[in-house]
Structure formats: C-alpha cells, structure tokens
Amino acid sequence: MYRCLIVNAGRNGLLPNGIVALLLLVMGPSGMAAENTVKGSALYHERIAMPPAAVFEATLANISRADALAEVIGKVRIASPGTPPIRFEIPYDCSRINPKHTYSVRARVTVGERLLFSTDQFYPVLTHGAGNEVSLLLRKTGAVPAGNDPVCAHPLGHFPATFTGDLPCADCPGIHYQVDLFPDRVFFLRMTYLDKERRFDDIGRWALSSDGTQLVIEGRRKASERFAIREADTLVKLDLEGREIDSELNYSLRRTPEVAPIEPQLPLAGMYQYMADAALFTECLTGRRMPVAPEADNLALEQAYLAARHELGATLMVNLEGRIALRPNMEGQGEQPTLIVDRFIDVHPGQSCNQPFDPPALEDTYWQLVRLGDDVVIVRQQQHEPHIVFQAESQRVSGSGGCNRFMGKYTLDGNNLTFSKLATTKRACPAGMDTEQALHAVLGQVRSWRVTGQHLALLGDDGGLLARFKAKRGD
C-alpha cells in the first residue's frame, strides 16, 4: 500500500530551488497506511426522502486546464444511498496527482436518466492547502437529463463552452458578445462594438438559477448579467430583473462548435507570491491560480513585492493591469492560463481577497426586500429594513415588513414554496406601512421560488414575479 505526501520545500529545504514534489511512500505489508482516498459527506436541505432507485455518484477531477474538459481521476458510485448525509470515499492513483494542479470533487444523485441533485460549487481537495476530506452541499435541479458523464451532466452540456452573437446596441449597429464558460464556474467575456474601435473584457464567476433555467454572470468590471437557457446551445439575454426583453431584435447567443477562449485584458486584483525564481498570482474574484510570465511590467511587480514582504514566501495583495493568455505548460505538454503583467499599479500588505461569488442557499440566508412586483422598495429614514429568513431546522419563516415583525411556517418541495400560519405584530409606523401591507399580501400568493446569483425571486401561480430579495451576508 502507499499514500501520497506533498512536500513544499523552500530554499532551505531538502529539495533544490523550492521545487514542490509529490512523494510516494511505499508501505510494507503491515498496512499502516490507508489506500489513497478522498473522504467526504454530501447532504441537501430539502426535507424529502431519497427515492429507493436513486444512485449517488461522486467524482474527483483535475480542473486545472481552462481550455479542456476536466480529467476524471477517480469516482465512486453508491446505489440506494439512503438518508443524507451520504458518506463516501473516492480512491485515486497517487501518481496522477500533480501538486501544482487543482483538483475538486463533484457529486450528483440520479434516478434512471433524471438528474435530481448535483453540486454547483467548487470543492477543492488535495493540493494548494486543501486536504483529503470534503463536505458537499447538493442542490435540487429538477428533471434534467443525467447523461453519461458525471462531470458534465448540466443544462448547458459539456464545458468549456463558448457562446457568441451580435446583440442590439442603443447608439451603435450592435455589440458582438463572446462568453466563455469553464467547468470551475469561471467566465471570460468580451464585448466588441461593431462600428467603433472599442473592446470591453471582463472575468468573473457564473452560476445557474436554482431551477436551472437561467445563467447569471458576476464580473469584475460589469454588473451581473442574466441569460435564459434555451437548450444547451442557446442563451437569451434578459433584462436586469431577469425578465424577457420585449423586442423583435435578436438577443440570442449561440454555442460555437469549437472552444476558442479569449485572452481577457483588464485591471486585476489578487494575491501574489514570489519564491524560488517563480511567481504565482491568484485572482480574487475567480479564485484562479496561475503562473506569472517574466515579461512586460513583471519586473516592477516583482521588485515592489520584494520590498514589501516581511518573510520568505509571503503572499501579498497586488493591483495591476494585465492579460490572461495561454502559454506553454512548464510541467509538460499543452498550454496553461498565464498572467501577463501589462502595468503594475500597487501592492497592499495585510489585505486579502474576499470570498468568490457563490449563489446563497434559500434557507438560513438573510434576504433583503428590494422589489415588489414592478416597484423598487426604498427604505426610508428611521425605517427598519424589510427582509425575510427561512430557518431550515424549524421550517419556520421570520422577517420584517419594515415596521412590524412577522413569523410563520413554510412548505418547501423542490422549487415549490408556500407560506402558512403567518402572524405579525401590530405596531403603527409613520412610514412604510404600504410596503408592509403589500408584502404580506404577496406572501399569501407565493407558489414557487428561484435563486439567481445573489437574488431570490418569489413567484406566483403563473410564474410571474411577486417579490425580489437580495442576499446580505454577515447580517
């Protein structure tokens, strides 16, 4: 038997030039070392029983290549997994693990050809400080075809994917859009104005709505954009509220047969580390970790970092203008995303990145009311913030209409949602009572919900928007 040991040796370590090495420790027949496995557990928030014919699958994959499908390293399949949490172990071959690459675990639950639950977040393991244990949150996806590939089962099909199209423009003939979607939930966007020598690049994180019908992208330079998913090969741009645009003009992006990612060029912020004559940059918004090319304005960045760091191998926040380009992989064949520093701006010791954008869960999230029907909700001076919280453990709902607090029960079945036994305090307030009364009336009409990006939509019988909320973290 053997186990993996990842060694990070600095200049004073056992290995020359700070090489990161993967060692195989061969164990004798005593069997003191366990087989190489990633251990984990998976659960979901919905209070529904797992069907007897359900099958749970977890996959360990190498997602380092932005221009290629994830490479499956190991997987496990459990028939009739029973009541969550589902505990699993994924065996893997130690010789296939490269300490400089990124590995993640994904999981899904299927019944026949239907996909019931799947992970929709990035769960790193093994390298870059991640261990060999992971806890997964499964989200209900509805009746989505399961397909044959556990890595790629998705309403948009396989990744990476490129979507392009010419969309309307208010003051020009059109804007050519290219959106590149990668399996690690990262996107690249390029908007090219057709009659002007002007181009706009952006990068960020993408996510699906909770019902799998919409795609939202949250970028560094641009506010979030939403698209309706029309099969796996078409995206249709929506307005800022996630509604269809009432126009005879074309708002569709089509999937291209070949994936040809752009090389985005834009201001970037991230964590920079220089050690053993090599530099690494982890971009804040996407979490992408990439080598830094020794060209352009890299020398200014390197010198500023060396002057600001307090210890060998420290990681510091930097701002720069740069380009993400595919360059030959120093570890072997192929290419890898590499940062080209066009212009170094500054370094910020003591600062760090915020958490990358991930869609919040419906339950146990503080949701601030921002819209009722077509009306924007404005919080007046000395008025409480209208909000709602779904408490998963008790299946109770609580919140405020802006003056009075309310509480009650809710029933959740996938994307179906109803409220019952709602009660409220009886204070009179000088402002905001109209909003409060409208919110209480709306809650009685709710029949379903959808989380898209950082927003929760409560929907009526016809699927129309009744109320919209925005997630607030840390409240």
CSV table of C-alpha atoms in Angstrom, one decimal:
chain,number,residue,atom,x,y,z
A,1,MET,CA,0.0,0.0,0.0
A,2,TYR,CA,1.1,3.6,-0.4
A,3,ARG,CA,-0.1,7.1,0.4
A,4,CYS,CA,0.6,10.5,-1.1
A,5,LEU,CA,2.8,13.0,0.6
A,6,ILE,CA,3.0,16.5,-0.9
A,7,VAL,CA,6.2,18.3,0.2
A,8,ASN,CA,6.7,22.1,-0.2
A,9,ALA,CA,10.4,22.7,0.2
A,10,GLY,CA,11.7,26.2,0.3
A,11,ARG,CA,15.2,27.3,-0.5
A,12,ASN,CA,16.4,25.9,2.9
A,13,GLY,CA,14.6,22.6,2.4
A,14,LEU,CA,15.6,19.2,1.2
A,15,LEU,CA,14.7,19.9,-2.4
A,16,PRO,CA,16.6,22.3,-4.6
A,17,ASN,CA,15.2,25.6,-6.0
A,18,GLY,CA,12.0,25.3,-3.9
A,19,ILE,CA,10.6,22.5,-6.1
A,20,VAL,CA,7.2,21.3,-5.0
A,21,ALA,CA,7.4,17.5,-5.1
A,22,LEU,CA,5.0,14.6,-4.8
A,23,LEU,CA,6.5,11.7,-3.0
A,24,LEU,CA,5.1,8.1,-2.9
A,25,LEU,CA,5.7,6.4,0.5
A,26,VAL,CA,5.6,2.7,-0.1
A,27,MET,CA,4.3,0.9,3.0
A,28,GLY,CA,5.1,-2.6,4.0
A,29,PRO,CA,2.6,-5.5,4.5
A,30,SER,CA,1.7,-4.2,7.9
A,31,GLY,CA,-0.8,-1.9,6.1
A,32,MET,CA,-0.2,1.1,8.4
A,33,ALA,CA,-1.1,3.5,5.5
A,34,ALA,CA,-4.6,3.5,4.1
A,35,GLU,CA,-5.3,3.4,0.4
A,36,ASN,CA,-5.3,6.9,-1.2
A,37,THR,CA,-8.8,8.2,-0.9
A,38,VAL,CA,-10.7,11.4,-0.8
A,39,LYS,CA,-13.3,11.1,2.0
A,40,GLY,CA,-16.5,13.1,2.1
A,41,SER,CA,-20.1,13.5,3.0
A,42,ALA,CA,-23.0,15.0,1.0
A,43,LEU,CA,-26.3,16.4,2.1
A,44,TYR,CA,-29.2,18.5,0.8
A,45,HIS,CA,-31.5,21.0,2.6
A,46,GLU,CA,-34.8,19.7,1.2
A,47,ARG,CA,-36.8,17.6,3.6
A,48,ILE,CA,-37.6,14.9,1.1
A,49,ALA,CA,-36.8,11.2,1.1
A,50,MET,CA,-34.2,9.8,-1.3
A,51,PRO,CA,-36.0,7.5,-3.8
A,52,PRO,CA,-35.2,3.8,-3.5
A,53,ALA,CA,-33.9,3.7,-7.1
A,54,ALA,CA,-31.5,6.7,-6.5
A,55,VAL,CA,-27.8,6.5,-7.3
A,56,PHE,CA,-25.2,8.7,-5.8
A,57,GLU,CA,-22.0,9.4,-7.8
A,58,ALA,CA,-19.0,11.5,-6.6
A,59,THR,CA,-16.1,12.3,-8.9
A,60,LEU,CA,-12.6,13.6,-8.3
A,61,ALA,CA,-11.3,15.6,-11.2
A,62,ASN,CA,-8.4,17.7,-12.3
A,63,ILE,CA,-9.8,21.1,-13.3
A,64,SER,CA,-6.5,22.9,-13.9
A,65,ARG,CA,-6.9,23.2,-17.7
A,66,ALA,CA,-9.2,26.1,-18.6
A,67,ASP,CA,-9.2,25.1,-22.2
A,68,ALA,CA,-10.1,21.4,-21.8
A,69,LEU,CA,-12.7,19.1,-20.1
A,70,ALA,CA,-12.0,18.1,-16.5
A,71,GLU,CA,-9.9,15.0,-16.3
A,72,VAL,CA,-11.5,12.3,-14.1
A,73,ILE,CA,-9.0,11.0,-11.5
A,74,GLY,CA,-11.4,8.8,-9.5
A,75,LYS,CA,-15.1,8.2,-8.8
A,76,VAL,CA,-17.4,6.2,-6.6
A,77,ARG,CA,-21.0,5.1,-7.2
A,78,ILE,CA,-23.4,4.2,-4.4
A,79,ALA,CA,-26.8,2.6,-5.2
A,80,SER,CA,-29.7,3.4,-2.8
A,81,PRO,CA,-27.6,5.8,-0.7
A,82,GLY,CA,-30.3,6.3,1.9
A,83,THR,CA,-30.8,9.3,4.1
A,84,PRO,CA,-28.3,12.2,3.9
A,85,PRO,CA,-25.6,12.8,4.9
A,86,ILE,CA,-24.2,10.4,2.3
A,87,ARG,CA,-20.7,9.3,3.3
A,88,PHE,CA,-18.3,8.3,0.5
A,89,GLU,CA,-14.7,7.6,-0.3
A,90,ILE,CA,-13.1,8.1,-3.7
A,91,PRO,CA,-10.0,6.0,-4.4
A,92,TYR,CA,-7.3,7.5,-6.7
A,93,ASP,CA,-3.9,6.8,-8.1
A,94,CYS,CA,-1.3,8.9,-6.3
A,95,SER,CA,0.9,9.1,-9.4
A,96,ARG,CA,-1.8,11.1,-11.2
A,97,ILE,CA,-1.7,13.9,-8.7
A,98,ASN,CA,0.4,17.0,-9.6
A,99,PRO,CA,0.9,19.3,-6.6
A,100,LYS,CA,0.7,22.4,-9.0
A,101,HIS,CA,-2.6,21.4,-10.4
A,102,THR,CA,-6.1,22.0,-8.9
A,103,TYR,CA,-8.5,19.2,-8.0
A,104,SER,CA,-12.1,19.2,-7.0
A,105,VAL,CA,-14.9,16.9,-6.0
A,106,ARG,CA,-18.4,17.0,-7.6
A,107,ALA,CA,-21.4,14.8,-6.9
A,108,ARG,CA,-24.9,14.1,-8.2
A,109,VAL,CA,-27.9,12.0,-7.5
A,110,THR,CA,-29.8,10.4,-10.4
A,111,VAL,CA,-32.8,8.1,-10.8
A,112,GLY,CA,-32.6,6.5,-14.2
A,113,GLU,CA,-32.0,9.3,-16.7
A,114,ARG,CA,-33.2,12.1,-14.4
A,115,LEU,CA,-30.8,14.3,-12.5
A,116,LEU,CA,-32.3,15.1,-9.1
A,117,PHE,CA,-29.4,16.7,-7.2
A,118,SER,CA,-26.0,18.0,-8.0
A,119,THR,CA,-23.2,20.2,-6.6
A,120,ASP,CA,-23.0,23.6,-8.1
A,121,GLN,CA,-19.9,25.0,-6.2
A,122,PHE,CA,-16.2,24.5,-6.3
A,123,TYR,CA,-14.9,22.0,-3.7
A,124,PRO,CA,-11.1,21.8,-3.7
A,125,VAL,CA,-9.1,18.9,-2.4
A,126,LEU,CA,-5.6,17.6,-2.2
A,127,THR,CA,-3.4,20.5,-3.4
A,128,HIS,CA,-2.9,24.2,-2.6
A,129,GLY,CA,-3.5,23.7,1.1
A,130,ALA,CA,-6.7,21.6,0.7
A,131,GLY,CA,-6.9,18.3,2.4
A,132,ASN,CA,-8.4,14.9,1.5
A,133,GLU,CA,-11.8,15.5,3.2
A,134,VAL,CA,-14.7,17.4,1.9
A,135,SER,CA,-18.3,18.3,2.7
A,136,LEU,CA,-20.7,18.8,-0.2
A,137,LEU,CA,-24.0,20.6,-0.5
A,138,LEU,CA,-26.3,19.0,-3.1
A,139,ARG,CA,-28.9,21.3,-4.7
A,140,LYS,CA,-32.1,20.1,-6.3
A,141,THR,CA,-32.0,20.5,-10.0
A,142,GLY,CA,-35.3,19.2,-11.3
A,143,ALA,CA,-35.8,16.7,-14.1
A,144,VAL,CA,-32.6,17.4,-16.1
A,145,PRO,CA,-31.3,14.6,-18.3
A,146,ALA,CA,-28.5,12.9,-16.5
A,147,GLY,CA,-26.4,12.0,-19.5
A,148,ASN,CA,-23.4,9.6,-19.3
A,149,ASP,CA,-20.7,11.8,-17.9
A,150,PRO,CA,-20.9,12.6,-14.2
A,151,VAL,CA,-18.5,15.5,-14.7
A,152,CYS,CA,-20.5,17.2,-17.4
A,153,ALA,CA,-24.2,16.5,-16.6
A,154,HIS,CA,-25.6,20.0,-16.8
A,155,PRO,CA,-28.4,22.0,-18.5
A,156,LEU,CA,-25.6,23.6,-20.7
A,157,GLY,CA,-24.0,20.3,-21.6
A,158,HIS,CA,-20.2,20.0,-21.7
A,159,PHE,CA,-17.6,22.5,-20.6
A,160,PRO,CA,-15.7,24.6,-21.5
A,161,ALA,CA,-18.2,26.3,-23.8
A,162,THR,CA,-18.1,29.4,-26.0
A,163,PHE,CA,-21.3,31.4,-26.8
A,164,THR,CA,-21.3,34.2,-29.4
A,165,GLY,CA,-23.7,36.6,-31.0
A,166,ASP,CA,-24.4,40.2,-32.2
A,167,LEU,CA,-26.7,41.9,-29.7
A,168,PRO,CA,-28.6,45.2,-30.1
A,169,CYS,CA,-26.9,48.5,-29.0
A,170,ALA,CA,-28.6,51.8,-28.3
A,171,ASP,CA,-26.0,54.0,-30.1
A,172,CYS,CA,-24.2,51.6,-32.5
A,173,PRO,CA,-25.1,48.9,-35.0
A,174,GLY,CA,-24.5,46.2,-32.4
A,175,ILE,CA,-22.2,44.6,-29.9
A,176,HIS,CA,-20.5,41.3,-30.6
A,177,TYR,CA,-20.6,39.2,-27.4
A,178,GLN,CA,-18.3,36.3,-26.6
A,179,VAL,CA,-18.9,34.4,-23.4
A,180,ASP,CA,-16.5,31.6,-22.4
A,181,LEU,CA,-17.8,29.3,-19.6
A,182,PHE,CA,-15.4,27.0,-17.8
A,183,PRO,CA,-16.1,24.0,-15.5
A,184,ASP,CA,-14.7,25.7,-12.4
A,185,ARG,CA,-17.6,28.3,-12.7
A,186,VAL,CA,-15.3,31.0,-14.2
A,187,PHE,CA,-16.3,33.0,-17.2
A,188,PHE,CA,-14.5,35.3,-19.7
A,189,LEU,CA,-16.5,38.0,-21.5
A,190,ARG,CA,-15.6,40.1,-24.5
A,191,MET,CA,-17.9,42.8,-25.9
A,192,THR,CA,-16.8,44.4,-29.2
A,193,TYR,CA,-18.6,47.5,-30.5
A,194,LEU,CA,-19.2,46.9,-34.2
A,195,ASP,CA,-18.7,50.4,-35.5
A,196,LYS,CA,-16.0,51.6,-33.1
A,197,GLU,CA,-12.5,50.6,-32.2
A,198,ARG,CA,-13.6,49.8,-28.7
A,199,ARG,CA,-13.5,46.5,-26.8
A,200,PHE,CA,-14.5,45.6,-23.3
A,201,ASP,CA,-13.2,42.5,-21.4
A,202,ASP,CA,-14.4,41.1,-18.1
A,203,ILE,CA,-13.9,37.9,-16.0
A,204,GLY,CA,-15.8,36.6,-13.0
A,205,ARG,CA,-18.0,33.8,-11.7
A,206,TRP,CA,-21.0,32.2,-13.3
A,207,ALA,CA,-23.9,30.3,-11.7
A,208,LEU,CA,-27.2,28.8,-12.6
A,209,SER,CA,-30.5,29.8,-11.1
A,210,SER,CA,-31.9,27.2,-8.6
A,211,ASP,CA,-34.3,25.8,-11.1
A,212,GLY,CA,-31.7,25.5,-13.9
A,213,THR,CA,-33.4,27.9,-16.3
A,214,GLN,CA,-31.2,31.0,-16.1
A,215,LEU,CA,-27.5,31.7,-16.2
A,216,VAL,CA,-26.0,34.7,-14.2
A,217,ILE,CA,-22.5,36.1,-14.6
A,218,GLU,CA,-21.0,38.4,-11.9
A,219,GLY,CA,-17.9,40.2,-13.3
A,220,ARG,CA,-15.1,42.4,-12.1
A,221,ARG,CA,-16.0,45.4,-14.3
A,222,LYS,CA,-19.7,45.0,-15.1
A,223,ALA,CA,-22.8,44.5,-13.1
A,224,SER,CA,-24.3,41.0,-13.2
A,225,GLU,CA,-26.0,39.9,-16.5
A,226,ARG,CA,-28.6,37.2,-16.9
A,227,PHE,CA,-29.4,34.8,-19.7
A,228,ALA,CA,-32.3,32.4,-20.2
A,229,ILE,CA,-31.1,28.9,-21.1
A,230,ARG,CA,-32.8,27.6,-24.3
A,231,GLU,CA,-31.5,24.1,-24.6
A,232,ALA,CA,-27.7,23.5,-24.2
A,233,ASP,CA,-26.8,25.6,-27.3
A,234,THR,CA,-28.6,28.9,-26.8
A,235,LEU,CA,-28.5,31.7,-24.3
A,236,VAL,CA,-31.0,34.6,-24.5
A,237,LYS,CA,-30.1,37.9,-22.8
A,238,LEU,CA,-32.6,39.1,-20.1
A,239,ASP,CA,-33.1,42.5,-18.6
A,240,LEU,CA,-31.6,43.4,-15.2
A,241,GLU,CA,-34.6,42.0,-13.4
A,242,GLY,CA,-34.2,38.6,-15.1
A,243,ARG,CA,-37.3,39.1,-17.4
A,244,GLU,CA,-37.6,38.5,-21.1
A,245,ILE,CA,-36.8,41.6,-23.2
A,246,ASP,CA,-39.9,42.6,-25.2
A,247,SER,CA,-38.4,43.3,-28.6
A,248,GLU,CA,-38.3,41.9,-32.1
A,249,LEU,CA,-34.5,42.3,-32.1
A,250,ASN,CA,-32.2,39.4,-31.6
A,251,TYR,CA,-30.8,38.8,-28.1
A,252,SER,CA,-29.5,35.3,-28.5
A,253,LEU,CA,-26.0,33.9,-28.2
A,254,ARG,CA,-25.3,30.5,-29.9
A,255,ARG,CA,-22.8,27.9,-28.8
A,256,THR,CA,-19.9,27.6,-31.2
A,257,PRO,CA,-18.7,24.2,-32.4
A,258,GLU,CA,-15.2,24.8,-31.2
A,259,VAL,CA,-14.0,26.4,-28.0
A,260,ALA,CA,-11.6,29.4,-28.6
A,261,PRO,CA,-11.3,31.3,-25.3
A,262,ILE,CA,-10.5,35.0,-25.4
A,263,GLU,CA,-7.4,36.4,-23.7
A,264,PRO,CA,-9.0,38.9,-21.4
A,265,GLN,CA,-7.2,42.2,-20.8
A,266,LEU,CA,-8.3,44.3,-17.8
A,267,PRO,CA,-7.5,45.6,-14.3
A,268,LEU,CA,-7.0,42.8,-11.9
A,269,ALA,CA,-6.5,42.3,-8.1
A,270,GLY,CA,-5.2,39.2,-6.5
A,271,MET,CA,-2.7,37.5,-4.2
A,272,TYR,CA,0.9,37.4,-5.5
A,273,GLN,CA,3.7,35.2,-4.3
A,274,TYR,CA,7.3,35.1,-5.5
A,275,MET,CA,9.6,32.3,-4.4
A,276,ALA,CA,12.4,30.2,-5.9
A,277,ASP,CA,12.5,32.4,-9.1
A,278,ALA,CA,8.9,31.7,-9.9
A,279,ALA,CA,5.7,33.8,-9.3
A,280,LEU,CA,2.1,32.8,-8.8
A,281,PHE,CA,-1.0,35.0,-8.9
A,282,THR,CA,-4.4,34.1,-7.5
A,283,GLU,CA,-7.1,36.4,-9.0
A,284,CYS,CA,-9.5,37.5,-6.3
A,285,LEU,CA,-12.9,37.2,-8.0
A,286,THR,CA,-12.5,33.9,-9.7
A,287,GLY,CA,-10.0,32.2,-7.4
A,288,ARG,CA,-7.9,31.2,-10.5
A,289,ARG,CA,-4.3,30.5,-9.6
A,290,MET,CA,-1.8,31.0,-12.4
A,291,PRO,CA,1.9,31.5,-13.1
A,292,VAL,CA,3.2,35.0,-14.0
A,293,ALA,CA,5.2,35.4,-17.2
A,294,PRO,CA,8.6,37.1,-16.7
A,295,GLU,CA,7.9,39.8,-19.3
A,296,ALA,CA,6.3,43.2,-19.8
A,297,ASP,CA,6.0,45.0,-16.4
A,298,ASN,CA,6.6,41.9,-14.3
A,299,LEU,CA,9.9,43.3,-13.0
A,300,ALA,CA,8.2,46.3,-11.4
A,301,LEU,CA,5.7,44.0,-9.7
A,302,GLU,CA,8.5,41.6,-8.5
A,303,GLN,CA,10.6,44.5,-7.1
A,304,ALA,CA,7.6,46.1,-5.3
A,305,TYR,CA,6.7,42.7,-3.8
A,306,LEU,CA,10.2,42.0,-2.6
A,307,ALA,CA,10.4,45.4,-0.9
A,308,ALA,CA,7.0,45.0,0.8
A,309,ARG,CA,7.1,41.4,2.0
A,310,HIS,CA,8.2,40.6,5.6
A,311,GLU,CA,9.1,37.0,5.2
A,312,LEU,CA,10.1,34.5,2.6
A,313,GLY,CA,7.2,33.2,0.5
A,314,ALA,CA,4.7,35.7,1.9
A,315,THR,CA,1.5,36.2,-0.2
A,316,LEU,CA,0.5,39.9,-0.7
A,317,MET,CA,-2.4,41.6,-2.4
A,318,VAL,CA,-1.5,43.5,-5.6
A,319,ASN,CA,-3.3,45.5,-8.2
A,320,LEU,CA,-2.3,45.6,-11.8
A,321,GLU,CA,-3.4,45.8,-15.4
A,322,GLY,CA,-2.9,42.5,-17.2
A,323,ARG,CA,-3.8,39.9,-19.7
A,324,ILE,CA,-4.6,36.2,-19.2
A,325,ALA,CA,-3.1,34.3,-22.0
A,326,LEU,CA,-2.4,30.6,-22.8
A,327,ARG,CA,1.3,29.9,-22.7
A,328,PRO,CA,3.2,26.5,-22.9
A,329,ASN,CA,3.0,24.5,-19.7
A,330,MET,CA,6.3,24.4,-17.9
A,331,GLU,CA,5.4,21.0,-16.5
A,332,GLY,CA,4.9,19.2,-19.8
A,333,GLN,CA,2.8,19.3,-22.9
A,334,GLY,CA,-0.1,21.6,-23.6
A,335,GLU,CA,-0.8,25.2,-22.5
A,336,GLN,CA,-2.0,26.8,-19.3
A,337,PRO,CA,-3.5,30.2,-18.4
A,338,THR,CA,-0.7,32.6,-17.6
A,339,LEU,CA,-0.8,36.2,-16.3
A,340,ILE,CA,1.0,38.8,-18.4
A,341,VAL,CA,1.5,42.0,-16.4
A,342,ASP,CA,0.9,45.0,-18.7
A,343,ARG,CA,1.2,47.6,-15.9
A,344,PHE,CA,1.9,47.2,-12.2
A,345,ILE,CA,-0.2,49.5,-10.0
A,346,ASP,CA,0.5,48.9,-6.3
A,347,VAL,CA,0.9,46.3,-3.5
A,348,HIS,CA,-1.2,46.2,-0.3
A,349,PRO,CA,0.4,44.2,2.6
A,350,GLY,CA,-2.1,43.0,5.1
A,351,GLN,CA,-5.0,42.8,2.7
A,352,SER,CA,-6.6,39.7,1.3
A,353,CYS,CA,-9.3,38.7,-1.2
A,354,ASN,CA,-13.0,38.4,-0.4
A,355,GLN,CA,-14.7,35.1,-0.9
A,356,PRO,CA,-15.5,34.4,-4.6
A,357,PHE,CA,-19.1,34.8,-5.6
A,358,ASP,CA,-21.3,31.8,-5.0
A,359,PRO,CA,-25.1,31.6,-5.0
A,360,PRO,CA,-26.5,31.6,-1.5
A,361,ALA,CA,-28.9,28.9,-0.3
A,362,LEU,CA,-32.6,29.7,0.0
A,363,GLU,CA,-32.6,28.7,3.7
A,364,ASP,CA,-30.6,30.3,6.5
A,365,THR,CA,-29.8,33.4,4.4
A,366,TYR,CA,-30.8,37.0,5.2
A,367,TRP,CA,-32.8,38.2,2.3
A,368,GLN,CA,-33.4,42.0,2.0
A,369,LEU,CA,-36.5,43.0,0.1
A,370,VAL,CA,-35.6,45.1,-3.0
A,371,ARG,CA,-38.7,45.0,-5.2
A,372,LEU,CA,-42.4,44.3,-5.0
A,373,GLY,CA,-43.8,43.5,-8.4
A,374,ASP,CA,-42.6,46.3,-10.7
A,375,ASP,CA,-41.9,48.7,-7.8
A,376,VAL,CA,-38.5,49.3,-6.2
A,377,VAL,CA,-38.6,49.1,-2.4
A,378,ILE,CA,-36.9,52.2,-0.8
A,379,VAL,CA,-36.1,52.0,2.9
A,380,ARG,CA,-37.0,55.4,4.4
A,381,GLN,CA,-35.2,57.1,7.2
A,382,GLN,CA,-35.8,55.5,10.7
A,383,GLN,CA,-37.5,52.6,9.0
A,384,HIS,CA,-36.4,49.0,9.5
A,385,GLU,CA,-35.1,47.1,6.5
A,386,PRO,CA,-37.8,44.7,5.1
A,387,HIS,CA,-36.4,41.2,4.9
A,388,ILE,CA,-37.1,37.5,5.3
A,389,VAL,CA,-35.2,34.5,6.7
A,390,PHE,CA,-36.1,30.8,6.1
A,391,GLN,CA,-35.0,28.7,9.1
A,392,ALA,CA,-34.1,25.3,7.8
A,393,GLU,CA,-34.1,23.4,11.1
A,394,SER,CA,-37.5,24.5,12.2
A,395,GLN,CA,-39.1,25.1,8.8
A,396,ARG,CA,-40.3,28.5,10.1
A,397,VAL,CA,-40.1,31.8,8.4
A,398,SER,CA,-39.4,35.2,10.0
A,399,GLY,CA,-38.7,38.7,9.0
A,400,SER,CA,-39.9,42.3,8.9
A,401,GLY,CA,-42.1,44.3,6.7
A,402,GLY,CA,-40.3,47.5,7.6
A,403,CYS,CA,-42.3,48.2,10.7
A,404,ASN,CA,-43.7,45.0,12.2
A,405,ARG,CA,-42.1,41.7,12.5
A,406,PHE,CA,-43.8,38.6,11.1
A,407,MET,CA,-43.4,34.9,11.5
A,408,GLY,CA,-45.0,31.7,10.3
A,409,LYS,CA,-44.4,28.4,8.6
A,410,TYR,CA,-43.3,27.5,5.0
A,411,THR,CA,-43.5,24.3,3.0
A,412,LEU,CA,-40.7,23.6,0.5
A,413,ASP,CA,-40.8,20.9,-2.2
A,414,GLY,CA,-38.1,21.5,-4.7
A,415,ASN,CA,-38.9,24.9,-6.3
A,416,ASN,CA,-42.4,24.9,-4.9
A,417,LEU,CA,-43.0,27.1,-1.9
A,418,THR,CA,-46.0,28.1,0.1
A,419,PHE,CA,-46.5,30.0,3.4
A,420,SER,CA,-49.0,29.3,6.2
A,421,LYS,CA,-49.9,30.4,9.7
A,422,LEU,CA,-48.4,33.9,9.1
A,423,ALA,CA,-48.7,36.2,12.1
A,424,THR,CA,-47.4,39.8,12.7
A,425,THR,CA,-47.0,42.3,15.4
A,426,LYS,CA,-49.4,45.3,15.4
A,427,ARG,CA,-47.3,48.4,15.6
A,428,ALA,CA,-48.2,51.6,13.7
A,429,CYS,CA,-45.3,53.4,11.9
A,430,PRO,CA,-45.2,56.8,10.3
A,431,ALA,CA,-43.7,55.4,7.1
A,432,GLY,CA,-43.5,52.2,5.1
A,433,MET,CA,-46.9,50.7,6.1
A,434,ASP,CA,-47.9,50.5,2.4
A,435,THR,CA,-44.9,48.4,1.6
A,436,GLU,CA,-45.5,46.2,4.6
A,437,GLN,CA,-49.1,45.5,3.7
A,438,ALA,CA,-48.2,44.8,0.1
A,439,LEU,CA,-45.5,42.3,1.2
A,440,HIS,CA,-47.9,40.4,3.5
A,441,ALA,CA,-50.5,40.2,0.6
A,442,VAL,CA,-47.7,38.9,-1.7
A,443,LEU,CA,-46.6,36.1,0.7
A,444,GLY,CA,-50.0,34.5,0.5
A,445,GLN,CA,-49.8,34.3,-3.3
A,446,VAL,CA,-46.3,32.7,-3.5
A,447,ARG,CA,-46.2,29.3,-5.2
A,448,SER,CA,-42.5,28.9,-6.2
A,449,TRP,CA,-39.1,30.4,-5.8
A,450,ARG,CA,-35.9,30.9,-7.8
A,451,VAL,CA,-32.4,32.0,-6.7
A,452,THR,CA,-30.3,33.6,-9.5
A,453,GLY,CA,-27.0,34.9,-8.5
A,454,GLN,CA,-27.4,36.9,-5.3
A,455,HIS,CA,-31.2,37.4,-5.8
A,456,LEU,CA,-34.3,35.5,-4.6
A,457,ALA,CA,-37.4,35.7,-6.7
A,458,LEU,CA,-40.8,34.7,-5.2
A,459,LEU,CA,-43.2,33.7,-8.0
A,460,GLY,CA,-47.0,33.3,-8.3
A,461,ASP,CA,-49.2,30.8,-9.9
A,462,ASP,CA,-48.3,31.9,-13.4
A,463,GLY,CA,-44.6,32.1,-12.7
A,464,GLY,CA,-44.8,35.9,-12.6
A,465,LEU,CA,-42.5,37.9,-10.2
A,466,LEU,CA,-44.2,38.9,-7.0
A,467,ALA,CA,-41.2,40.0,-4.9
A,468,ARG,CA,-37.4,40.1,-5.3
A,469,PHE,CA,-34.8,40.0,-2.4
A,470,LYS,CA,-31.1,40.3,-2.3
A,471,ALA,CA,-28.8,38.2,-0.1
A,472,LYS,CA,-26.9,40.1,2.6
A,473,ARG,CA,-24.0,38.2,4.1
A,474,GLY,CA,-22.9,38.6,7.7
A,475,ASP,CA,-26.2,40.1,9.0
